[in-house]
mmCIF file of C-alpha atoms in Angstrom:
data_model
loop_
_atom_site.group_PDB
_atom_site.id
_atom_site.type_symbol
_atom_site.label_atom_id
_atom_site.label_comp_id
_atom_site.label_asym_id
_atom_site.label_seq_id
_atom_site.Cartn_x
_atom_site.Cartn_y
_atom_site.Cartn_z
ATOM 1 C CA MET A 23 -11.602 -14.082 9.582
ATOM 2 C CA SER A 24 -14.111 -11.397 8.015
ATOM 3 C CA ASN A 25 -15.173 -11.716 11.622
ATOM 4 C CA GLN A 26 -14.222 -8.239 13.355
ATOM 5 C CA ALA A 27 -14.028 -10.147 16.299
ATOM 6 C CA ALA A 28 -10.924 -11.149 15.455
ATOM 7 C CA PHE A 29 -9.089 -7.708 15.942
ATOM 8 C CA ASN A 30 -8.429 -5.678 18.706
ATOM 9 C CA THR A 31 -6.575 -2.534 16.989
ATOM 10 C CA LEU A 32 -7.958 -2.914 12.896
ATOM 11 C CA ILE A 33 -11.742 -2.762 11.343
ATOM 12 C CA MET A 34 -11.925 -4.519 8.554
ATOM 13 C CA ARG A 35 -14.369 -4.049 5.737
ATOM 14 C CA GLU A 36 -15.292 -6.382 3.119
ATOM 15 C CA THR A 37 -16.695 -5.391 -0.616
ATOM 16 C CA ASP A 38 -16.938 -7.124 -4.206
ATOM 17 C CA ASN A 39 -13.845 -5.039 -5.026
ATOM 18 C CA GLY A 40 -11.836 -5.808 -1.869
ATOM 19 C CA ILE A 41 -10.967 -5.623 1.269
ATOM 20 C CA HIS A 42 -10.844 -2.458 3.197
ATOM 21 C CA ILE A 43 -8.753 -1.607 6.628
ATOM 22 C CA ARG A 44 -8.975 0.835 8.883
ATOM 23 C CA LEU A 45 -5.983 1.669 11.697
ATOM 24 C CA ASN A 46 -8.080 1.593 15.185
ATOM 25 C CA ARG A 47 -6.182 3.058 17.765
ATOM 26 C CA PRO A 48 -6.978 6.707 18.101
ATOM 27 C CA GLU A 49 -5.560 7.309 21.429
ATOM 28 C CA VAL A 50 -2.316 6.679 20.255
ATOM 29 C CA ARG A 51 -2.966 8.140 16.975
ATOM 30 C CA ASN A 52 -2.734 4.619 15.381
ATOM 31 C CA ALA A 53 0.357 4.243 16.513
ATOM 32 C CA ILE A 54 1.806 0.886 15.356
ATOM 33 C CA ASP A 55 2.509 -1.045 17.824
ATOM 34 C CA SER A 56 3.094 -5.015 17.679
ATOM 35 C CA GLU A 57 -0.394 -6.251 18.261
ATOM 36 C CA MET A 58 -1.551 -4.411 14.818
ATOM 37 C CA ALA A 59 1.351 -5.468 13.482
ATOM 38 C CA GLU A 60 0.860 -8.975 14.383
ATOM 39 C CA GLU A 61 -2.993 -8.542 12.950
ATOM 40 C CA LEU A 62 -1.624 -7.139 10.078
ATOM 41 C CA HIS A 63 0.054 -9.934 9.224
ATOM 42 C CA ARG A 64 -3.376 -11.646 9.369
ATOM 43 C CA VAL A 65 -4.907 -9.565 6.930
ATOM 44 C CA CYS A 66 -1.263 -10.295 4.320
ATOM 45 C CA VAL A 67 -2.383 -14.322 5.007
ATOM 46 C CA LEU A 68 -5.767 -13.914 3.982
ATOM 47 C CA LEU A 69 -5.269 -11.849 0.884
ATOM 48 C CA GLU A 70 -2.320 -14.264 0.054
ATOM 49 C CA SER A 71 -5.014 -16.865 -0.391
ATOM 50 C CA ASP A 72 -7.305 -14.824 -1.825
ATOM 51 C CA PRO A 73 -5.912 -11.777 -3.805
ATOM 52 C CA ARG A 74 -7.910 -8.727 -3.640
ATOM 53 C CA VAL A 75 -6.977 -5.254 -3.927
ATOM 54 C CA LEU A 76 -6.419 -3.886 0.204
ATOM 55 C CA THR A 77 -7.041 -0.025 0.883
ATOM 56 C CA ILE A 78 -5.478 0.858 4.421
ATOM 57 C CA ALA A 79 -6.738 3.974 6.135
ATOM 58 C CA GLY A 80 -6.736 5.622 9.313
ATOM 59 C CA SER A 81 -9.488 6.846 11.834
ATOM 60 C CA ALA A 82 -10.343 9.764 13.972
ATOM 61 C CA GLY A 83 -8.179 12.460 11.628
ATOM 62 C CA ILE A 84 -5.073 10.511 11.274
ATOM 63 C CA PHE A 85 -3.183 8.025 9.308
ATOM 64 C CA ALA A 86 -0.665 6.671 11.354
ATOM 65 C CA ALA A 87 1.325 8.615 14.114
ATOM 66 C CA GLY A 88 4.401 5.973 13.653
ATOM 67 C CA ALA A 89 5.728 3.176 15.879
ATOM 68 C CA ASP A 90 4.287 3.161 19.660
ATOM 69 C CA ILE A 91 7.335 5.198 21.322
ATOM 70 C CA GLY A 92 6.406 3.620 24.080
ATOM 71 C CA GLN A 93 7.656 0.197 23.090
ATOM 72 C CA LEU A 94 10.434 1.372 20.562
ATOM 73 C CA ARG A 95 12.022 3.055 23.501
ATOM 74 C CA GLU A 96 12.584 -0.485 25.520
ATOM 75 C CA ARG A 97 13.320 -1.998 22.197
ATOM 76 C CA ARG A 98 17.105 -3.305 22.088
ATOM 77 C CA ARG A 99 19.259 -4.856 19.313
ATOM 78 C CA ALA A 100 17.892 -8.083 19.130
ATOM 79 C CA ASP A 101 14.249 -6.601 18.582
ATOM 80 C CA ALA A 102 16.073 -4.175 15.847
ATOM 81 C CA LEU A 103 17.057 -7.054 14.313
ATOM 82 C CA ARG A 104 13.970 -9.036 13.892
ATOM 83 C CA GLY A 105 12.895 -6.180 11.489
ATOM 84 C CA ILE A 106 9.380 -6.351 12.999
ATOM 85 C CA ASN A 107 7.510 -3.863 11.030
ATOM 86 C CA ALA A 108 10.063 -3.628 8.305
ATOM 87 C CA ARG A 109 9.211 -7.325 7.391
ATOM 88 C CA LEU A 110 5.283 -6.310 7.711
ATOM 89 C CA PHE A 111 6.001 -3.829 5.166
ATOM 90 C CA VAL A 112 7.812 -6.250 2.830
ATOM 91 C CA ARG A 113 4.955 -8.364 2.480
ATOM 92 C CA ILE A 114 2.210 -6.028 2.725
ATOM 93 C CA GLN A 115 4.089 -4.516 -0.668
ATOM 94 C CA GLN A 116 4.462 -7.653 -2.651
ATOM 95 C CA LEU A 117 0.800 -8.902 -1.750
ATOM 96 C CA PRO A 118 -0.203 -9.999 -5.152
ATOM 97 C CA MET A 119 -2.812 -7.236 -5.815
ATOM 98 C CA PRO A 120 -2.703 -3.863 -5.736
ATOM 99 C CA THR A 121 -2.719 -1.921 -2.166
ATOM 100 C CA ILE A 122 -4.152 1.645 -1.342
ATOM 101 C CA ALA A 123 -3.111 4.005 1.411
ATOM 102 C CA VAL A 124 -5.683 6.307 2.188
ATOM 103 C CA ILE A 125 -4.253 9.152 4.199
ATOM 104 C CA ASP A 126 -6.430 11.527 5.978
ATOM 105 C CA GLY A 127 -3.953 13.463 8.696
ATOM 106 C CA HIS A 128 -0.365 12.832 9.348
ATOM 107 C CA ALA A 129 1.240 9.884 8.060
ATOM 108 C CA LEU A 130 4.739 10.479 10.624
ATOM 109 C CA GLY A 131 7.426 7.404 11.603
ATOM 110 C CA GLY A 132 6.483 4.280 10.890
ATOM 111 C CA GLY A 133 2.855 5.313 9.424
ATOM 112 C CA ALA A 134 4.934 6.981 6.742
ATOM 113 C CA GLU A 135 6.587 3.759 5.591
ATOM 114 C CA LEU A 136 3.437 1.857 5.509
ATOM 115 C CA ALA A 137 2.048 4.353 2.897
ATOM 116 C CA TYR A 138 5.650 4.408 1.035
ATOM 117 C CA ALA A 139 5.033 0.378 0.662
ATOM 118 C CA CYS A 140 1.626 0.820 -0.642
ATOM 119 C CA ASP A 141 1.534 0.562 -4.463
ATOM 120 C CA PHE A 142 -0.718 4.056 -4.458
ATOM 121 C CA ARG A 143 -1.424 6.707 -1.686
ATOM 122 C CA ILE A 144 -4.305 9.021 -1.838
ATOM 123 C CA GLY A 145 -4.323 11.789 0.840
ATOM 124 C CA SER A 146 -6.349 14.601 1.254
ATOM 125 C CA PRO A 147 -6.069 18.974 2.127
ATOM 126 C CA ARG A 148 -5.284 17.177 5.455
ATOM 127 C CA THR A 149 -2.061 14.789 4.714
ATOM 128 C CA ARG A 150 1.188 15.495 6.195
ATOM 129 C CA ILE A 151 3.784 13.048 5.216
ATOM 130 C CA GLY A 152 7.619 12.603 7.134
ATOM 131 C CA ASN A 153 9.919 10.220 8.859
ATOM 132 C CA PRO A 154 11.156 12.014 12.424
ATOM 133 C CA GLU A 155 12.771 8.773 13.700
ATOM 134 C CA THR A 156 16.923 10.929 13.354
ATOM 135 C CA GLY A 157 14.934 13.173 15.886
ATOM 136 C CA LEU A 158 14.142 10.285 18.027
ATOM 137 C CA GLY A 159 17.799 9.473 17.875
ATOM 138 C CA ILE A 160 17.125 6.485 15.565
ATOM 139 C CA ILE A 161 16.525 5.577 11.746
ATOM 140 C CA ALA A 162 13.296 5.047 9.572
ATOM 141 C CA GLY A 163 14.189 1.472 9.319
ATOM 142 C CA ALA A 164 11.256 0.163 7.889
ATOM 143 C CA GLY A 165 11.460 0.655 4.459
ATOM 144 C CA ALA A 166 12.341 4.727 4.013
ATOM 145 C CA SER A 167 15.853 4.918 3.734
ATOM 146 C CA TRP A 168 15.530 2.547 0.487
ATOM 147 C CA ARG A 169 11.380 3.227 -0.631
ATOM 148 C CA LEU A 170 11.491 7.140 -0.562
ATOM 149 C CA ALA A 171 14.350 7.638 -2.929
ATOM 150 C CA GLU A 172 12.666 5.839 -5.232
ATOM 151 C CA LEU A 173 9.116 7.102 -5.039
ATOM 152 C CA ILE A 174 10.639 10.825 -4.898
ATOM 153 C CA GLY A 175 14.288 11.100 -5.415
ATOM 154 C CA GLU A 176 16.577 11.371 -3.596
ATOM 155 C CA PRO A 177 17.493 14.936 -2.994
ATOM 156 C CA LYS A 178 13.560 15.379 -1.359
ATOM 157 C CA ALA A 179 14.184 11.914 0.403
ATOM 158 C CA LYS A 180 17.157 13.279 2.022
ATOM 159 C CA GLU A 181 15.553 16.569 3.037
ATOM 160 C CA ILE A 182 12.877 14.309 4.655
ATOM 161 C CA LEU A 183 14.783 11.126 6.106
ATOM 162 C CA LEU A 184 17.835 13.605 7.523
ATOM 163 C CA ALA A 185 16.428 17.126 8.085
ATOM 164 C CA GLY A 186 13.229 16.019 9.375
ATOM 165 C CA ARG A 187 10.586 17.917 6.692
ATOM 166 C CA VAL A 188 7.346 17.153 6.933
ATOM 167 C CA LEU A 189 5.316 17.329 3.463
ATOM 168 C CA ASN A 190 1.747 18.650 3.353
ATOM 169 C CA ALA A 191 -0.568 17.721 0.785
ATOM 170 C CA GLU A 192 0.486 19.611 -2.063
ATOM 171 C CA GLU A 193 4.455 19.314 -2.190
ATOM 172 C CA SER A 194 3.466 15.427 -1.915
ATOM 173 C CA PHE A 195 1.261 15.251 -4.844
ATOM 174 C CA GLU A 196 3.551 17.229 -6.866
ATOM 175 C CA LEU A 197 6.386 15.160 -5.822
ATOM 176 C CA HIS A 198 3.854 12.662 -6.869
ATOM 177 C CA LEU A 199 3.713 10.957 -3.694
ATOM 178 C CA LEU A 200 0.379 10.833 -3.521
ATOM 179 C CA ASN A 201 -1.364 9.590 -6.512
ATOM 180 C CA GLU A 202 -4.424 11.768 -5.681
ATOM 181 C CA LEU A 203 -5.679 14.160 -3.434
ATOM 182 C CA VAL A 204 -9.091 14.661 -2.903
ATOM 183 C CA PRO A 205 -11.064 16.478 0.043
ATOM 184 C CA SER A 206 -11.391 14.466 2.985
ATOM 185 C CA ASP A 207 -15.143 13.944 3.235
ATOM 186 C CA GLU A 208 -14.208 12.084 -0.670
ATOM 187 C CA LEU A 209 -11.385 9.810 0.841
ATOM 188 C CA ASP A 210 -13.163 6.429 0.971
ATOM 189 C CA ALA A 211 -15.304 7.188 -2.476
ATOM 190 C CA ALA A 212 -11.845 8.220 -4.464
ATOM 191 C CA ALA A 213 -10.540 5.216 -2.957
ATOM 192 C CA GLU A 214 -13.749 3.041 -3.345
ATOM 193 C CA SER A 215 -13.349 4.299 -7.701
ATOM 194 C CA LEU A 216 -9.861 3.119 -8.122
ATOM 195 C CA CYS A 217 -10.619 -0.027 -6.479
ATOM 196 C CA GLU A 218 -13.391 -0.306 -8.917
ATOM 197 C CA LYS A 219 -11.204 0.382 -11.971
ATOM 198 C CA ILE A 220 -8.355 -2.287 -10.505
ATOM 199 C CA SER A 221 -10.803 -4.880 -10.351
ATOM 200 C CA ARG A 222 -12.260 -4.177 -14.148
ATOM 201 C CA GLN A 223 -8.932 -5.335 -14.948
ATOM 202 C CA ALA A 224 -7.528 -8.837 -15.833
ATOM 203 C CA PRO A 225 -7.059 -10.161 -12.372
ATOM 204 C CA LEU A 226 -4.289 -12.349 -13.400
ATOM 205 C CA ALA A 227 -2.512 -9.667 -15.564
ATOM 206 C CA VAL A 228 -2.903 -6.903 -12.516
ATOM 207 C CA GLN A 229 -0.603 -9.839 -10.226
ATOM 208 C CA LEU A 230 2.126 -10.602 -13.098
ATOM 209 C CA THR A 231 2.349 -7.016 -14.302
ATOM 210 C CA LYS A 232 2.763 -6.414 -10.336
ATOM 211 C CA ARG A 233 5.355 -8.612 -10.246
ATOM 212 C CA ALA A 234 7.381 -7.196 -12.797
ATOM 213 C CA LEU A 235 7.449 -3.813 -12.058
ATOM 214 C CA HIS A 236 8.529 -4.828 -8.380
ATOM 215 C CA ALA A 237 11.483 -7.185 -9.704
ATOM 216 C CA PRO A 238 15.187 -6.572 -10.070
ATOM 217 C CA ARG A 239 16.028 -4.694 -13.043
ATOM 218 C CA ASP A 240 18.565 -7.677 -14.525
ATOM 219 C CA ALA A 241 15.155 -9.706 -14.308
ATOM 220 C CA HIS A 242 13.870 -7.794 -16.995
ATOM 221 C CA PRO A 243 12.838 -9.293 -20.157
ATOM 222 C CA LEU A 244 12.658 -12.781 -18.924
ATOM 223 C CA ILE A 245 9.985 -12.229 -16.502
ATOM 224 C CA ASP A 246 8.174 -10.106 -19.054
ATOM 225 C CA GLU A 247 8.455 -13.068 -21.479
ATOM 226 C CA ILE A 248 7.595 -15.823 -18.751
ATOM 227 C CA SER A 249 4.612 -13.399 -17.466
ATOM 228 C CA GLN A 250 3.358 -13.147 -20.674
ATOM 229 C CA ALA A 251 3.702 -16.882 -21.689
ATOM 230 C CA VAL A 252 1.084 -17.524 -18.959
ATOM 231 C CA LEU A 253 -1.593 -15.101 -19.578
ATOM 232 C CA PHE A 254 -1.077 -16.196 -23.191
ATOM 233 C CA GLU A 255 -2.755 -19.363 -22.271
ATOM 234 C CA THR A 256 -5.280 -18.476 -20.063
ATOM 235 C CA GLU A 257 -8.821 -18.488 -21.004
ATOM 236 C CA GLU A 258 -9.397 -14.901 -19.508
ATOM 237 C CA LYS A 259 -6.845 -13.377 -22.297
ATOM 238 C CA GLU A 260 -9.047 -15.090 -24.927
ATOM 239 C CA ARG A 261 -12.415 -13.952 -23.707
ATOM 240 C CA ARG A 262 -11.858 -10.285 -23.108
ATOM 241 C CA MET A 263 -9.633 -10.471 -26.533
ATOM 242 C CA THR A 264 -12.593 -11.479 -28.526
ATOM 243 C CA ALA A 265 -14.996 -9.584 -26.393
ATOM 244 C CA PHE A 266 -12.750 -5.840 -27.946
ATOM 245 C CA LEU A 267 -12.947 -7.518 -31.123
ATOM 246 C CA ASN A 268 -16.703 -8.054 -31.541
ATOM 247 C CA ARG A 269 -16.999 -4.212 -29.782
ATOM 248 C CA LYS A 270 -15.111 -3.038 -32.768
ATOM 249 C CA LYS A 271 -16.878 -5.306 -35.621
ATOM 250 C CA ASP A 272 -20.336 -3.445 -34.250
ATOM 251 C CA LEU A 273 -18.795 -0.091 -34.614
ATOM 252 C CA ARG A 274 -18.171 -0.792 -38.233
#
């Protein structure tokens, strides 16, 4: 799976801190077609069996200009009901470890919805985020209709989804749609720094916290109690707390 020859639309790099994916269809502004969706599913298979942080970036100065319009124009009712991108983005959102969208340039349509499905978003001054689907006679049907309101509130989400507003980088950061805003040439370093911070945490604690964050409101406090019960029995908790107490003792 780590062999790059396995991918036609993605570039994959593995480090100690995670897996780093670059969307690689610059000739069509990294539009997400069925082949790219299938290859992203294969990345998910890897991360579901071997949980690590995932970063997703674009290439050639653009994150992703949406789904492939040529393919979308030919799709019909049965294709919509298959939820090709919607099911993929749910799977990405549900990956065990956190995911980071690294956004340089435009993230539009399906590209924006891919970014919304990630746990973190880091952008540059060139970042532009929007959903132009209604202008094409369709809806943003891969998660924007519910994720975006959760992320930035209903009034702003309506401006984007109903009136075609495209957010610039500063607006995205002010609305907390972007966690960080850095120069384009610092994006990779910022993503790597965040990967390192996450990787310093206890992996199972991170995974269970992510599940608790995404759980429905009525699943609490049960999911918190069960997660804590599991973690209380781990050697990792014992080791980390012992190290903390020893450091505190040394400071006296």
